[in-house]
XYZ file of C-alpha atoms in Angstrom:
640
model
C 4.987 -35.131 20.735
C 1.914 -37.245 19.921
C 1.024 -37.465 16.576
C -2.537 -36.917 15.723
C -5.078 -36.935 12.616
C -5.265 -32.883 13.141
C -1.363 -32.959 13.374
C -0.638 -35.144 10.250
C -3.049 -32.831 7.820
C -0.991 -29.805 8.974
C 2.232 -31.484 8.423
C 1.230 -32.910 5.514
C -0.436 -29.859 4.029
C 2.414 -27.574 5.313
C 5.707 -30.322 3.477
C 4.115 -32.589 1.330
C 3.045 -30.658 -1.777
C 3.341 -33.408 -4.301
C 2.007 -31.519 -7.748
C 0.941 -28.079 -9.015
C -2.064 -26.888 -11.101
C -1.392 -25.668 -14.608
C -2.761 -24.498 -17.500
C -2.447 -24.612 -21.021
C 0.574 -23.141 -22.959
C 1.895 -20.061 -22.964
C 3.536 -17.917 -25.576
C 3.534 -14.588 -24.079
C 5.112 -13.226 -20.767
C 1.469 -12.126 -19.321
C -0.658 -14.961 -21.340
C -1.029 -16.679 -17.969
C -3.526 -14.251 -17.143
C -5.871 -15.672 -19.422
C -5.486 -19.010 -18.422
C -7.424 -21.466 -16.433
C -6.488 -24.604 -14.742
C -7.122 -27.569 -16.636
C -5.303 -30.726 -14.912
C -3.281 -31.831 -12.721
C 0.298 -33.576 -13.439
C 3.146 -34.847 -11.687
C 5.801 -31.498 -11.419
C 8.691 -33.475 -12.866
C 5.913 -33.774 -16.321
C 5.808 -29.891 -16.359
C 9.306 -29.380 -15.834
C 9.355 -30.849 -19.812
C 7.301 -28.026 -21.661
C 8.553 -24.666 -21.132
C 5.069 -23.383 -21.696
C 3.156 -25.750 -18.989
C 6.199 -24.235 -16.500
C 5.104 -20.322 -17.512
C 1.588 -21.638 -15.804
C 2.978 -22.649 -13.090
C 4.719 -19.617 -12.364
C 1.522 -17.662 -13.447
C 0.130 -19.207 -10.240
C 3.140 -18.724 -8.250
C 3.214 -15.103 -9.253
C -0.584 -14.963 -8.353
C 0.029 -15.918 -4.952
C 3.134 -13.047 -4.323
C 1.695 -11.401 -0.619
C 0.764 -8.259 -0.672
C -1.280 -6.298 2.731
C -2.690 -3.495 1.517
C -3.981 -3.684 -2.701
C -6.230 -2.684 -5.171
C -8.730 -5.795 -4.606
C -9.160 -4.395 -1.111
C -9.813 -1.308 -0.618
C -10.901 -1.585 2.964
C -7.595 -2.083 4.543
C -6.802 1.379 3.599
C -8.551 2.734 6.312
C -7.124 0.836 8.685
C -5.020 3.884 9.808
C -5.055 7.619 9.079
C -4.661 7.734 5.138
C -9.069 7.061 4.604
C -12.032 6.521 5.883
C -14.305 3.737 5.122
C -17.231 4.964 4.347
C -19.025 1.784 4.154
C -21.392 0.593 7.537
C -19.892 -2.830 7.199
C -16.292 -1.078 7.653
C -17.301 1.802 10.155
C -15.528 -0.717 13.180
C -12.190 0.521 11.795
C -12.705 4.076 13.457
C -14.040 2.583 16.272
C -11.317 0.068 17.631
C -9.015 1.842 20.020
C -6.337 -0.845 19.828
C -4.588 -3.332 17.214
C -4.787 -6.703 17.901
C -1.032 -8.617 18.378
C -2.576 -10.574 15.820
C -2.599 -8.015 13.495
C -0.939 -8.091 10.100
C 0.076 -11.641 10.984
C 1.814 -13.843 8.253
C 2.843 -16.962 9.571
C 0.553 -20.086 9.140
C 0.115 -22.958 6.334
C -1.204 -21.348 3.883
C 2.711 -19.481 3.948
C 4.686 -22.271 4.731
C 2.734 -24.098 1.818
C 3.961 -21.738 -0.319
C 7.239 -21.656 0.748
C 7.206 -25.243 0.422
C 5.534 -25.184 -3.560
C 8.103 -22.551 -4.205
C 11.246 -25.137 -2.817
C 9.659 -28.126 -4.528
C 9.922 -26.345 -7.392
C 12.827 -25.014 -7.909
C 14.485 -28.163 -6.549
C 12.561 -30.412 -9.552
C 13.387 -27.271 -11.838
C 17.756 -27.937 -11.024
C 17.108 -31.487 -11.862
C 15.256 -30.717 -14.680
C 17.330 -31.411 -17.912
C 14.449 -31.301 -20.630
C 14.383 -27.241 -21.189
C 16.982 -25.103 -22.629
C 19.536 -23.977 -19.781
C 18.404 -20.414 -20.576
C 14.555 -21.097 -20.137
C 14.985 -23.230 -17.053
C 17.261 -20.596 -15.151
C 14.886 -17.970 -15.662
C 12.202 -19.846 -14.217
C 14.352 -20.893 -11.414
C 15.130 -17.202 -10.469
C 12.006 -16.206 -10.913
C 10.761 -18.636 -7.880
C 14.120 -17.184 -6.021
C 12.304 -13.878 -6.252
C 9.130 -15.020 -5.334
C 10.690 -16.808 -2.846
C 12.505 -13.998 -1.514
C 9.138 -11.896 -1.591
C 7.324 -13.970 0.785
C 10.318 -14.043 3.546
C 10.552 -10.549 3.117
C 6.938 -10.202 3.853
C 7.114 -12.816 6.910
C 10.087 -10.684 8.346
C 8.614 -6.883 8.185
C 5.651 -8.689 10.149
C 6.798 -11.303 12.468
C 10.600 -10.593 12.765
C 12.724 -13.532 12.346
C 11.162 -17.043 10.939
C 12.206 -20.532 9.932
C 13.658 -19.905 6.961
C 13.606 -23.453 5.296
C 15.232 -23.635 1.691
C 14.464 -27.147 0.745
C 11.074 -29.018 0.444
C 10.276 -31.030 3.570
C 7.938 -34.365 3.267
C 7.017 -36.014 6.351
C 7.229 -39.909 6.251
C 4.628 -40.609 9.140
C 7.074 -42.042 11.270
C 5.493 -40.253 14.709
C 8.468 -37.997 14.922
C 8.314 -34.476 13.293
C 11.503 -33.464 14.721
C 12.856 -33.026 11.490
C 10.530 -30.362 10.031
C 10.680 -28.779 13.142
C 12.887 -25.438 12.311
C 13.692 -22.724 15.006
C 13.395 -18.742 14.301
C 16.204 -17.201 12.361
C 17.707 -14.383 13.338
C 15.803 -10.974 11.946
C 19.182 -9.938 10.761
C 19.317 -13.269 8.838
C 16.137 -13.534 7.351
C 17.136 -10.089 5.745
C 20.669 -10.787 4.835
C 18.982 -14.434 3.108
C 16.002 -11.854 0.942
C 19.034 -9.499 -0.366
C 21.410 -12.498 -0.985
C 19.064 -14.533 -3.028
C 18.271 -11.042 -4.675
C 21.809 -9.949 -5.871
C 22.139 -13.764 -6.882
C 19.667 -13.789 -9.248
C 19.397 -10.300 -10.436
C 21.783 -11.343 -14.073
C 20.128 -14.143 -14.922
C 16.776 -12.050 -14.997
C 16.012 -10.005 -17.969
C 17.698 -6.710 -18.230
C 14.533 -5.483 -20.130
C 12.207 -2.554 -18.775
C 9.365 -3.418 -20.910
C 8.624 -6.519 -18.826
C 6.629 -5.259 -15.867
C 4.348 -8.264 -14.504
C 7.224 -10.668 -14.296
C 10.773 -10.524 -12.716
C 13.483 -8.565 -13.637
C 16.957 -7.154 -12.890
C 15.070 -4.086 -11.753
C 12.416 -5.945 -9.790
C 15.404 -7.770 -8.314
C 17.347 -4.471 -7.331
C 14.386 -2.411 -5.940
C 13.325 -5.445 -3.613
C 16.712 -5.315 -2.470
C 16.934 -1.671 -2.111
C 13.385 -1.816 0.024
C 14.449 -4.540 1.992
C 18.152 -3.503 2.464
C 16.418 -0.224 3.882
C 13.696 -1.529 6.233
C 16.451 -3.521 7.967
C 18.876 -0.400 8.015
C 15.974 1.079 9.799
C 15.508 -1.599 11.997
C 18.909 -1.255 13.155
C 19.143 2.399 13.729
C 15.725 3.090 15.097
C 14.874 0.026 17.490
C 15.185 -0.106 21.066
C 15.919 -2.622 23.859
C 12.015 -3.357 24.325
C 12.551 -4.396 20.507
C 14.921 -7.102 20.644
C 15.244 -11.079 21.727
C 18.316 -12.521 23.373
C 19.018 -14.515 20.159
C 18.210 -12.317 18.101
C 14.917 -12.905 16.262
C 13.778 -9.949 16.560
C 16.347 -6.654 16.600
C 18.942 -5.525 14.567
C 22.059 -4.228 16.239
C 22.729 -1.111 15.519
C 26.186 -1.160 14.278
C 24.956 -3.484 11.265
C 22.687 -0.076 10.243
C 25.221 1.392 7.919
C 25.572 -1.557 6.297
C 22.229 -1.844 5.000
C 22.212 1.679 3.799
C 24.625 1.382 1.556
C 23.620 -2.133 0.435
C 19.845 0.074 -0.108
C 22.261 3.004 -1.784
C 24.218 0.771 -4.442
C 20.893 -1.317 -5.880
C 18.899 1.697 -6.337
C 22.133 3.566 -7.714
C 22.401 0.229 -9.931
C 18.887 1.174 -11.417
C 19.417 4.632 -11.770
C 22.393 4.352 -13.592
C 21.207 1.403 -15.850
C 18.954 4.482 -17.509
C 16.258 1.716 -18.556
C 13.491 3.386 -16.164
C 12.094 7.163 -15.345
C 9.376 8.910 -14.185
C 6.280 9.323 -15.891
C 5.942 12.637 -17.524
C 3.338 12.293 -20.499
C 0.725 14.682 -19.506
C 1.508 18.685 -19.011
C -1.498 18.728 -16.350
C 0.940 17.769 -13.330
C -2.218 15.914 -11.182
C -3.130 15.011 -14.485
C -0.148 13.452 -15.233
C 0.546 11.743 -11.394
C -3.234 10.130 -11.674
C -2.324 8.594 -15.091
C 1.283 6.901 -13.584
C -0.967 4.406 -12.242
C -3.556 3.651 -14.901
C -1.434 3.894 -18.414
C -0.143 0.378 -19.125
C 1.286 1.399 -22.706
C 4.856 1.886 -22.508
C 4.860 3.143 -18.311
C 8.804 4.207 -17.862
C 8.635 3.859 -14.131
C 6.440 0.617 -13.974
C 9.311 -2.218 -12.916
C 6.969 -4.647 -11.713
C 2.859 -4.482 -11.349
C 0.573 -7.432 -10.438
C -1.854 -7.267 -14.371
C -5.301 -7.825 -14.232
C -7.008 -8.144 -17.739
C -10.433 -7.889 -18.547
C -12.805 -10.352 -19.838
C -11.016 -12.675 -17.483
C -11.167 -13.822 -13.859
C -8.376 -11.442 -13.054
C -9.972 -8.211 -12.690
C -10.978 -6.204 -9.759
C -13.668 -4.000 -8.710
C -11.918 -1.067 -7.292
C -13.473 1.689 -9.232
C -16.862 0.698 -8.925
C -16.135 0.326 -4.778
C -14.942 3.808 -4.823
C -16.172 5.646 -8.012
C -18.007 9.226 -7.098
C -21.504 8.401 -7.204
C -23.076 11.222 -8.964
C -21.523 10.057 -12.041
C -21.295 6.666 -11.209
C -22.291 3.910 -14.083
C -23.817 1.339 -11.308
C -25.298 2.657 -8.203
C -21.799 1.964 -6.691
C -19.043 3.531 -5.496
C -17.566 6.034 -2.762
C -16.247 3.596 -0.229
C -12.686 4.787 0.398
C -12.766 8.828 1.136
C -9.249 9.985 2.128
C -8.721 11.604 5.300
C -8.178 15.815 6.035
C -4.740 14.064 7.397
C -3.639 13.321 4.235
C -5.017 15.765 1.810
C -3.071 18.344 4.605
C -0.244 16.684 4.216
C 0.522 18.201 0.704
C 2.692 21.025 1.043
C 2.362 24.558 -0.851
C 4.487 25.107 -4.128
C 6.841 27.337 -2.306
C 7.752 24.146 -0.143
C 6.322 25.618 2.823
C 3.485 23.274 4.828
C 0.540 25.630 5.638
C -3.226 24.567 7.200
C -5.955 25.030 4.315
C -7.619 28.163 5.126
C -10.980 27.214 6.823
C -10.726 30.125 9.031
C -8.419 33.155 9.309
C -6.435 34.145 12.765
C -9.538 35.553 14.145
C -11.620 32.339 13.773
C -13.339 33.515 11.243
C -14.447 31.582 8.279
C -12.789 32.429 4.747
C -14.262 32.910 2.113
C -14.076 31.115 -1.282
C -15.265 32.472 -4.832
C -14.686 28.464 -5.968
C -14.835 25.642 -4.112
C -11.551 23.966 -5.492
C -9.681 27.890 -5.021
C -8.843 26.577 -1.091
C -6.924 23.399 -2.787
C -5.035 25.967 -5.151
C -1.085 26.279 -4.951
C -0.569 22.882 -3.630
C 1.587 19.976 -4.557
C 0.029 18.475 -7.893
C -0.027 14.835 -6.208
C -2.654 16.013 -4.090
C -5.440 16.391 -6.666
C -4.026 13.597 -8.988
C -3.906 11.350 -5.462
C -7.632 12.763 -4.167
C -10.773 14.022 -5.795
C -11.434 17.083 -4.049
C -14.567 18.693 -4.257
C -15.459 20.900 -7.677
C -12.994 18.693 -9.609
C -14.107 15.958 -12.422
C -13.780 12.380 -12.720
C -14.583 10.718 -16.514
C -15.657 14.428 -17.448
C -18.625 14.645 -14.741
C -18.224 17.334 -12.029
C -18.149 15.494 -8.948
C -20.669 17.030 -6.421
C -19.413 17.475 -3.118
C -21.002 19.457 -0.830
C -22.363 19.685 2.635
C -25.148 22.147 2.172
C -25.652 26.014 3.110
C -24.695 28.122 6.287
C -27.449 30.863 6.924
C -26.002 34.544 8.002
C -27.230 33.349 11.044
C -25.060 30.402 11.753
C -28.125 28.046 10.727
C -27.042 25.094 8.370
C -29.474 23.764 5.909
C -28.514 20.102 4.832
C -30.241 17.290 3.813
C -29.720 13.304 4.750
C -29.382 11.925 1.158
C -27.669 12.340 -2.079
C -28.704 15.269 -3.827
C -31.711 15.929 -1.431
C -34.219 19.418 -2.346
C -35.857 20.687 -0.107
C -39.051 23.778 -0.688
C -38.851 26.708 1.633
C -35.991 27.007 3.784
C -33.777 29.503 2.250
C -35.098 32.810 3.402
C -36.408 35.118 0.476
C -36.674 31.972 -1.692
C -40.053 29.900 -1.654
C -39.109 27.200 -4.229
C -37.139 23.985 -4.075
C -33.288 24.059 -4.002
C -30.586 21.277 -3.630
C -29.680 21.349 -0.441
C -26.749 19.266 -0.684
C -23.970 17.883 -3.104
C -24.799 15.005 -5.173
C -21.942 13.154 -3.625
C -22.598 14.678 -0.339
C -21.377 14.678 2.086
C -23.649 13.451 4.722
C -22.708 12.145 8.034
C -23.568 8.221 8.119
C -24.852 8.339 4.911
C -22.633 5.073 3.490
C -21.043 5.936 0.371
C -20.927 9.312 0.400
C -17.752 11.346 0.674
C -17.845 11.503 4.165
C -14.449 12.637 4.425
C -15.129 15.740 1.717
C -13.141 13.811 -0.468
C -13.153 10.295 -2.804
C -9.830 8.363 -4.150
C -8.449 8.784 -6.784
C -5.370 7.148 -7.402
C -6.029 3.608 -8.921
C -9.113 4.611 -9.943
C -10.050 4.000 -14.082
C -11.087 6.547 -16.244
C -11.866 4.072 -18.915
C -15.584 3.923 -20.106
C -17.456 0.700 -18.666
C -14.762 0.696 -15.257
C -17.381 1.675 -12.802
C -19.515 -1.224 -13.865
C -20.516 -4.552 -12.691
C -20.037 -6.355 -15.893
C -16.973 -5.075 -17.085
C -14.620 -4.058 -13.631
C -11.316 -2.399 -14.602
C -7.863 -3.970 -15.265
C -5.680 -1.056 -13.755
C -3.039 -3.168 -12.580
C -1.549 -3.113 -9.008
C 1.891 -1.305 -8.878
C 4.312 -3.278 -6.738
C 7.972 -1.387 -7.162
C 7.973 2.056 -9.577
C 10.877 4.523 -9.932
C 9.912 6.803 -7.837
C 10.746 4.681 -4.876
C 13.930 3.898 -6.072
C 14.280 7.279 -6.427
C 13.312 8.014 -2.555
C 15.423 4.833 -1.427
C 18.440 6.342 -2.695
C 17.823 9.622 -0.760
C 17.102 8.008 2.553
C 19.463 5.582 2.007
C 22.064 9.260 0.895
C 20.811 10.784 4.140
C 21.202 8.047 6.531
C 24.488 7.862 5.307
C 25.405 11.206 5.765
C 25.261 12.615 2.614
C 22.403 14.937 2.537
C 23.500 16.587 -0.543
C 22.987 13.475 -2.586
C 19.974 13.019 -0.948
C 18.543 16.145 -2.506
C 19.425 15.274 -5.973
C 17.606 12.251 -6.026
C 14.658 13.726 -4.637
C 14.413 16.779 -6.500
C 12.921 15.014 -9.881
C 10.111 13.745 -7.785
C 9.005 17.184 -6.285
C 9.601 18.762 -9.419
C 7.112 16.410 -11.277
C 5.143 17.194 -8.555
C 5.559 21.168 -9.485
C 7.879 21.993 -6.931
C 10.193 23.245 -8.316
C 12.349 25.307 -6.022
C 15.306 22.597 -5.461
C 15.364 21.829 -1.314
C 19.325 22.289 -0.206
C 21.019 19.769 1.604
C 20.468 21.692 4.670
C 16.649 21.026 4.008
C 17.274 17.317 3.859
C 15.903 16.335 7.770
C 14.498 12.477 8.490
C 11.291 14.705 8.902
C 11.383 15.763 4.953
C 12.276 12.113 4.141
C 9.562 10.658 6.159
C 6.861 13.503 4.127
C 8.318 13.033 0.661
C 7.312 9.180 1.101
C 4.054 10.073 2.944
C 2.567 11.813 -0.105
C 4.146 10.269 -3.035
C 3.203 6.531 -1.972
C -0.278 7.397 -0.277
C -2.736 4.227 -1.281
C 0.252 2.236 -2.155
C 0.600 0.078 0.793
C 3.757 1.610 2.539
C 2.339 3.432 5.321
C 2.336 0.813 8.044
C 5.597 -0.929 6.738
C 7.433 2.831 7.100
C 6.133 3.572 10.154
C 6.936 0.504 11.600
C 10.598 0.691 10.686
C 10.800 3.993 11.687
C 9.789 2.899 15.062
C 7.135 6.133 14.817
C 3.959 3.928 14.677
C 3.525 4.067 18.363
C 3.882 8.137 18.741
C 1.753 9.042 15.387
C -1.088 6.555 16.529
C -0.741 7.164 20.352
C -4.490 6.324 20.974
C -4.741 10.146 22.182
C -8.056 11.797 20.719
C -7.980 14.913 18.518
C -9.821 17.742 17.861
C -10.574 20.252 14.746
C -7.862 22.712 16.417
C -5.280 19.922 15.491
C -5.745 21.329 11.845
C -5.512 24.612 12.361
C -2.069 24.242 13.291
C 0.671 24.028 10.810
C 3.164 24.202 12.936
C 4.046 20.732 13.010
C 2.148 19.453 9.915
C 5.518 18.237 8.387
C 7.146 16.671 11.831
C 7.716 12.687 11.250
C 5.926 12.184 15.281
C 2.450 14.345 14.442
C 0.021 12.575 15.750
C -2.626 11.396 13.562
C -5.411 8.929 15.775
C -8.875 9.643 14.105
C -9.723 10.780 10.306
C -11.486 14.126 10.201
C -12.794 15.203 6.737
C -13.422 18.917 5.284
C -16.995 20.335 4.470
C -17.575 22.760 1.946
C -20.327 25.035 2.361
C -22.666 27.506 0.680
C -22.840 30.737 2.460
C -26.507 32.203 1.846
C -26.585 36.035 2.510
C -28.535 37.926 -0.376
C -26.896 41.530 -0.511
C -23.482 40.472 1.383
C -20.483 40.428 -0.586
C -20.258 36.566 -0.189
C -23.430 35.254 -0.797
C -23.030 32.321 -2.471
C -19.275 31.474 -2.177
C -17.580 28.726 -0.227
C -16.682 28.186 3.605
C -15.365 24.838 5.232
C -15.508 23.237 8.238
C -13.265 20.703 9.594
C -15.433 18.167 10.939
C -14.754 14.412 12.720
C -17.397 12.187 11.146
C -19.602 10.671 13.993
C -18.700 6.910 13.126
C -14.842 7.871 13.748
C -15.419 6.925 18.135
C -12.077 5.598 19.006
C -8.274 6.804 18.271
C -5.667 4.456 17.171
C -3.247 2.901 19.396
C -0.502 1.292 18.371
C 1.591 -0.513 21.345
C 4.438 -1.744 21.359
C 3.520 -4.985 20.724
C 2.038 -4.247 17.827
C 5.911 -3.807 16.189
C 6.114 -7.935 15.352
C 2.588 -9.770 14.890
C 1.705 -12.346 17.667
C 2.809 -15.911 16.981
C -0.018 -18.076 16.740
C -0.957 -20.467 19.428
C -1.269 -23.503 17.449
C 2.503 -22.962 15.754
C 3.776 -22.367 19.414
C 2.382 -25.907 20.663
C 3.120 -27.678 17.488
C 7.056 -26.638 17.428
C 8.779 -26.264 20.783
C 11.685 -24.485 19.056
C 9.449 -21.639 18.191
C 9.974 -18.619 21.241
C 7.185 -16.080 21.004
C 7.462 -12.144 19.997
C 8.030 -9.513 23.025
C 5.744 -7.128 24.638
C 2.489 -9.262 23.965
C-alpha cells in the first residue's frame, strides 16, 4: 500500500494517542462535571494522583456513545415515536428511504477512542503509584467503557476489529500490522459480556452511585447485550449473514444468550439494591418524575449527569417546552406521534382506538378535552402532554379550532390567533385556536396534538436560555432489567416467569389485572417495551434485533382509517410509515346538546410526504469507503 501524508494522519490519529486532557482534582464521584481542562501531561504522570485519573475518566465517561439522547432531540423523529416540528427537521417525514449509511459507527473518531481507552488501561496495569484498590476500579471502569463502545459498533455494523491493545505506527511504510480483519458478530458479543462479568466485582456494589460504573451497570449491559445477540440468533435470516461470520448469529447459539440475559438481570433483581420508582400516588405523575428526581432514584443504575452552572447542561426543555407557558419564546419541537400515544393500552389490558368517531363514522363527543385520554395506561400522560393537561402549573393550550354544525372549521394560522365575526350569532372576537395550536406548518406548535414530556424539567428557570436544565440522561434503569428478564423468561420458554417480572411494571403503570402466562406472546413483549422505553433510545435497536424494522416501516403509505382499527394495534408487525397527530375541536352549535364540547380528527400533518422504508440493508450500517480502501482485510456488509 503506498503510504501517504493523508494516510499517516489517519494512522496516526487512529494508534498513536500519546496523552490525555485532565483537569484538576477530584474528591467526589461526579466532581468531574465541574471541571475544565487545564493541561496536558504525559499519561504515565496521571497514572500518580488518583484524583488527576478521576478526570481522565470524567472525559472518558463523557465520550460513552449514545444514538438517540436528551441533547438531541431531533433524532427522535427519525421514525414513528415524534414528529419534528421544526422546518429545519421537516426532511425527516419526507425521506422515503434510510441511507446504508445510516446509524453508522465505525471511523476515527471510534477507533481513537478505542485506542485512548487501551492506552489507558495498559499504562493504568503498569501503574504502581495508586492504591491496588483505586487503580482497579479505574481500570474496570475503562473495561466498561470499553465494552460500551464495541457494543455500540456491533448493534450497528455487525462484527468489527476488535483490537484490545494500543497500536502506534512507527512510519516504516508498512501498516500491515494495524491492519485488523472483522470479528465475528458472535465474537464481538461474547468479548462485551466477557469483559462485563469480569469486571462486574471489582466495581462498587453500591446503588447510590448512578453516573459512574457499577456491578449493576455491569450486569444490565450484559443483560441488554446478552439479549440483542439472543435475538440476533433466533430472528435473522440467510440474507442476514456472511460466510465468516461477521454478520449472523447461528441460531443454535440463541438459547445461550437468553439465559446469559436471564441470570444478570436475575443477579440484579435478587441483589435487592434497586426498584422502581414509586414516590408519587399520581401514577403519570409519578412515571414523569422517574426521569427528573435525582435525590435518592431506586431504579437509576447508571445516567449520563449534567449540572447546572456548568458546560454540561442541555437545552432539552426549552427545545420542546409547550409554548403558551413557555419562559423564552422556545419550545415545542418534538410532538409525539398518534402512533405512540395509541399505543397505550386501556386499564382493563385491552388495546382499543381513541374514540374519534363511533361505528357509524360519526364524531364523539367530549364534555373535556382530556375525557378521550381517560382509562388509559398512566405512562401515557406521564410520557406525553396531551391536550387540557398542565406542565409547571400552566394549562397547556392545545387546540385546533371550532367545527361549525355545518361541517365548516374555523381556525387560525398562529398561536392563539382571534378572529371578529365568524362564529354565527356572535359578532365579537374569539380565540380561534389553542395557544399551543395546533396549526399545520406552523413550526413549534404541537403539530402532532401533542408535546413531550418525558425528560422534560419542571424546575423553575428550565425552559430558559440562561439557565437550561440538568435532568440527566438515563442510560440503564430497573425497569429494563425488569423487561430483560421477561423476554429473556419467554424466549426461554417460561412464560410464567415472564409474567412475574412484568407485572410490577404494568402495575405501576395502573394495570393492575396480572396478565397469565397464556397472555405472555412476543407481541405483548414487543408492546410492554414499546411504551415503557418510548424517548429512551431503544426503538431502532429493538426493532432491529427483532428483525421487524423492515415490516413496521415497509415504506407503504397510510391513511386515518389505519387508526380506527384496533384490531391489530398491539401486533409486533403493525405497520407504522408516517406520524399522524390528533386534533381536538370545538363543536359550535348554540341550542344542540353539544355545543361547546370536544371532537377529534385524526389528521397526517402536510410536511409528513414520504413513508419510511427500511430495507434490508439497512440491518448493518454501510462500511465506509475510505476504511474499505485503507484495510484490504475489511469485507463489506450484505444487501447494500
Amino acid at each position: 500500500m503506498k503510504k501517504t501524508n493523508q494516510m499517516k494522519k489517519y494512522i496516526y490519529a487512529f494508534a498513536a494517542i500519546a496523552c490525555l486532557s485532565f483537569a484538576q482534582s477530584c474528591k467526589k464521584d461526579s466532581e468531574f462535571l465541574d471541571k475544565q481542562p487545564t493541561s496536558t501531561l504525559p499519561i504515565d504522570a496521571v497514572w500518580k494522583d488518583p484524583n488527576l485519573v478521576l478526570t481522565v475518566v470524567g472525559d472518558l465517561y463523557d465520550r460513552f456513545p449514545d444514538f438517540q439522547r436528551i441533547e438531541s432531540w431531533w433524532l427522535f423523529a427519525d421514525f414513528d415515536e415524534g414528529f419534528g416540528s421544526a422546518s429545519g427537521d421537516y426532511f425527516r417525514h419526507q425521506n422515503l428511504e434510510y441511507g446504508y449509511d445510516s446509524w453508522r459507527y465505525w471511523d476515527i473518531n471510534v477507533y481513537r477512542l478505542v485506542n485512548d481507552l487501551n492506552l489507558f488501561i495498559k499504562r493504568g496495569q503498569e501503574a504502581t503509584a495508586l492504591k491496588a484498590e483505586d487503580r482497579d476500579r479505574f481500570l474496570a471502569e475503562a473495561r466498561f467503557i470499553r465494552a460500551g463502545v464495541y457494543f455500540e459498533m456491533v448493534k450497528r455494523m455487525g462484527g468489527v476489529p476488535l483490537i484490545t491493545v494500543p497500536l502506534a505506527y512507527d512510519y516504516s511504510g508498512d501498516p500491515s500490522s494495524l491492519q485488523y480483519p472483522r470479528a465475528k458478530e458472535s465474537e464481538i458479543y461474547d468479548f462485551v459480556i466477557a469483559e462485563l462479568e469480569a469486571i462486574k466485582t471489582v466495581l462498587p456494589d453500591n446503588a447510590t452511585i448512578q453516573s459512574r460504573a457499577t456491578k449493576a451497570a455491569a450486569l444490565a449491559m450484559e443483560s441488554r447485550a446478552a439479549l440483542y445477540a439472543g435475538s440476533i440468533a433466533k430472528y435473522s435470516n440467510a440474507q442476514l449473514t456472511l460466510p465468516g461470520g461477521e454478520v449472523g448469529i447461528p441460531a443454535a447459539m440463541a438459547n445461550g444468550y437468553f439465559t446469559k440475559a436471564l441470570n444478570a438481570a436475575k443477579e440484579i433483581i435478587d441483589g435487592g439494591k434497586y426498584s422502581l420508582y414509586k414516590k408519587n400516588p399520581n401514577l403519570s405523575d409519578n412515571f414523569a418524575a422517574l426521569f427528573t428526581d435525582k435525590g435518592s432514584n431506586p431504579e437509576v443504575i447508571f445516567a449520563k449527569d449534567f449540572k447546572l452552572k456548568t458546560n454540561k447542561a442541555h437545552g432539552f426543555t426549552i427545545d420542546n417546552q409547550p409554548r403558551s407557558s413557555a419562559e423564552e419564546a422556545q419550545g415545542g419541537r418534538l410532538n409525539p406521534s398518534l402512533n405512540l400515544v395509541q399505543s397505550f393500552e386501556k386499564l382493563d389490558n385491552n388495546y382499543a382506538s381513541l374514540a374519534a368517531v363511533d361505528g357509524s363514522g360519526n364524531p364523539v363527543y367530549y364534555t373535556n378535552i382530556t375525557d378521550i385520554f381517560a382509562g388509559r395506561d398512566a405512562r401515557l400522560a406521564g410520557t406525553v402532554i396531551l391536550p387540557g393537561t398542565q406542565f409547571k402549573g400552566k394549562t397547556v393550550d392545545i387546540w385546533a379550532g371550532y367545527q361549525l354544525a355545518n361541517g365548516t372549521i374555523v381556525t387560525g394560522d398562529n398561536f392563539a390567533q382571534s378572529k371578529t365575526n365568524v362564529l354565527p350569532g356572535n359578532a365579537g372576537s374569539v380565540q380561534v385556536v389553542g395557544g399551543d395550536g395546533p396549526v399545520d406548518g406552523l413550526e413549534f406548535s404541537a403539530q402532532s396534538g401533542f408535546y413531550v414530556r418525558k425528560y422534560l424539567d419542571p424546575a423553575t428557570g428550565s425552559g430558559q436560555i440562561g439557565t437550561r436544565s440538568d435532568v440527566w440522561w438515563i442510560r440503564y434503569r430497573y425497569a429494563e432489567v425488569l423487561l430483560n428478564a421477561a423476554e429473556a423468561a419467554f424466549e426461554l420458554g417460561d412464560a410464567a416467569t415472564a409474567a412475574n417480572y412484568i407485572k410490577p411494571v404494568r402495575e405501576r403503570a395502573g394495570l393492575i389485572t396480572a396478565l397469565n402466562p397464556s397472555d405472555i406472546t412476543f407481541d405483548r413483549i414487543v408492546h410492554e417495551r414499546k411504551v415503557e422505553f418510548a424517548f429512551e433510545g431503544h426503538q431502532l435497536w429493538d426493532m432491529k434485533r427483532w428483525r421487524l424494522a423492515d415490516k413496521v416501516w415497509n415504506g407503504n403509505n397510510m391513511s386515518a382509517a389505519d387508526f380506527t382499527n384496533a384490531s391489530n394495534i398491539g401486533s409486533a408487525t403493525r405497520p407504522s410509515t408516517q406520524v399522524f397527530g390528533l386534533w381536538p375541536y370545538k363543536y359550535y352549535n348554540p341550542g344542540n346538546a353539544n355545543h361547546l364540547k370536544y371532537i377529534f380528527k385524526v389528521i397526517k400533518p402536510s410536511r409528513v410526504t414520504a413513508a419510511h422504508r427500511f430495507r434490508i440493508g439497512n440491518y448493518y450500517s454501510s462500511i465506509g469507503q475510505d476504511v474499505l480502501n485503507g484495510n484490504p482485510k475489511i469485507i463489506r456488509n450484505p444487501n447494500q
